[in-house]
C-alpha positions as MATLAB code, in Angstrom:
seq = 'XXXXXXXXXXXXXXXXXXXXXXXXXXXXXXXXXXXXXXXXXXXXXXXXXXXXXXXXXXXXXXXXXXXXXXXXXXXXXXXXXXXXXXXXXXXXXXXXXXXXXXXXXX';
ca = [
     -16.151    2.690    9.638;
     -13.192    1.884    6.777;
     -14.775    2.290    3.428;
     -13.058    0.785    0.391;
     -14.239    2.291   -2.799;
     -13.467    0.719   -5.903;
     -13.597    2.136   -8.919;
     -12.577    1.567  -13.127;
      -9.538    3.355  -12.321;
      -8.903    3.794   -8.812;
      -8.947    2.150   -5.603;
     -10.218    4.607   -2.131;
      -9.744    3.310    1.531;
     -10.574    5.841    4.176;
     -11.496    5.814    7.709;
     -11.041    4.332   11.075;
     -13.218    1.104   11.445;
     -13.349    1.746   15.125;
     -13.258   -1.948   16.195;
     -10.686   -1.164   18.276;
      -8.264    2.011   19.578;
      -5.929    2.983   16.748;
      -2.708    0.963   16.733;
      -4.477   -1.676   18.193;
      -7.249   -2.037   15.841;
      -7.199   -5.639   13.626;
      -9.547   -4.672   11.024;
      -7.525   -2.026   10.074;
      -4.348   -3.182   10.006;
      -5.915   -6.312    7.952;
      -7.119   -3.717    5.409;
      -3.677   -1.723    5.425;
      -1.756   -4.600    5.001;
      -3.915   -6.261    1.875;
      -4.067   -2.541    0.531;
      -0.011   -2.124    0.325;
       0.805   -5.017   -0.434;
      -1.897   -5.155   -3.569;
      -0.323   -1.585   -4.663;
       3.374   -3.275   -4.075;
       2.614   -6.460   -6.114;
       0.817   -4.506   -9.091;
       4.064   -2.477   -9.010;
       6.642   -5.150   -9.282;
       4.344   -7.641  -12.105;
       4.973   -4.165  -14.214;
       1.166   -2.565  -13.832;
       1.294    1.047  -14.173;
      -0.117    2.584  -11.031;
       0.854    5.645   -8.471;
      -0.515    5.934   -5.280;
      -1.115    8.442   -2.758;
      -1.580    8.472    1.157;
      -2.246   11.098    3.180;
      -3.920   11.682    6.596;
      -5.461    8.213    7.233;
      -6.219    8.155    3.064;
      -5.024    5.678    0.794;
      -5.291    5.984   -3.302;
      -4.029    3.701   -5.619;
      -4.847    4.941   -9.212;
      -5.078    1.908  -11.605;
      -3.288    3.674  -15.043;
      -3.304    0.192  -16.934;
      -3.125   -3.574  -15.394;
      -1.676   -6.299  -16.886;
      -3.590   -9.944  -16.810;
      -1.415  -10.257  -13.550;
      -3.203   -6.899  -12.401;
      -6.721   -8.148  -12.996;
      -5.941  -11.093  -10.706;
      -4.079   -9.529   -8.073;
      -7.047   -6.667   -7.680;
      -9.558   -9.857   -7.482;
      -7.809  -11.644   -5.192;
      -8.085   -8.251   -3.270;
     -11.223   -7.596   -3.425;
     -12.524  -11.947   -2.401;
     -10.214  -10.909    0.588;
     -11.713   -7.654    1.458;
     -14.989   -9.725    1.146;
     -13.840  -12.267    3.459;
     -12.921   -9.764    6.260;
     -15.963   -7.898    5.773;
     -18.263  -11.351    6.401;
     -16.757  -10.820   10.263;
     -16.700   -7.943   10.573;
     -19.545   -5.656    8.304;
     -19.897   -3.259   11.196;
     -16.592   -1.810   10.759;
     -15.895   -1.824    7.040;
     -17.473   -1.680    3.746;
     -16.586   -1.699    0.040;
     -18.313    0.293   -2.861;
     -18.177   -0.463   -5.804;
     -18.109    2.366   -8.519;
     -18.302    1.675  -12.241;
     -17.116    5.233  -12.881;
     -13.944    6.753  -13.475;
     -12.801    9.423  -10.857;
     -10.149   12.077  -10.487;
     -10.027   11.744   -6.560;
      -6.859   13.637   -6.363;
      -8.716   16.570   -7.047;
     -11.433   15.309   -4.147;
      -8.306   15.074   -1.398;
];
């Protein structure tokens, strides 16, 4: 299962969602692609965030958003809602109020 933890300052996405063999599995390239491409877009509307991947792991640490931050991260998570309404057996999001220093965690 792909879990997407969501915290004050950070965004987590780890694991296979095991709908399908890797490389061929939709869910997770859904969740890879909406997962770049919000760390990409916060980048270029000038949000300061860094971002780590590493074995299968994806971080993006939310330093400070802009107003264009705050929407692109809610537009994230309404789609990472949507895909989980199809598909709740292979993915599921957390949401943590707290800060944490995952990099330390990794």
């Amino acid at each position: 299962m792909t879990t997407i933890e969501i915290g004050e300052d950070y965004i987590h996405v780890f694991g296979h969602s095991g709908y399908a063999p890797a490389g061929f599995d939709i869910v997770c390239s859904a969740i890879s692609v909406l997962t770049e491409s919000l760390d990409r877009y916060l980048r270029v509307t000038e949000n300061q965030v860094e971002s780590t991947e590493d074995d299968g792991e994806y971080t993006i640490y939310l330093n400070k958003l802009n107003d264009t931050g705050g929407s692109l991260l809610n537009e994230y998570t309404r789609m990472i809602d949507e895909i989980i309404k199809d598909y709740s057996r292979f993915i599921r999001r957390i949401n943590n109020g707290k800060a944490r220093k995952i990099r330390e965690v990794c």
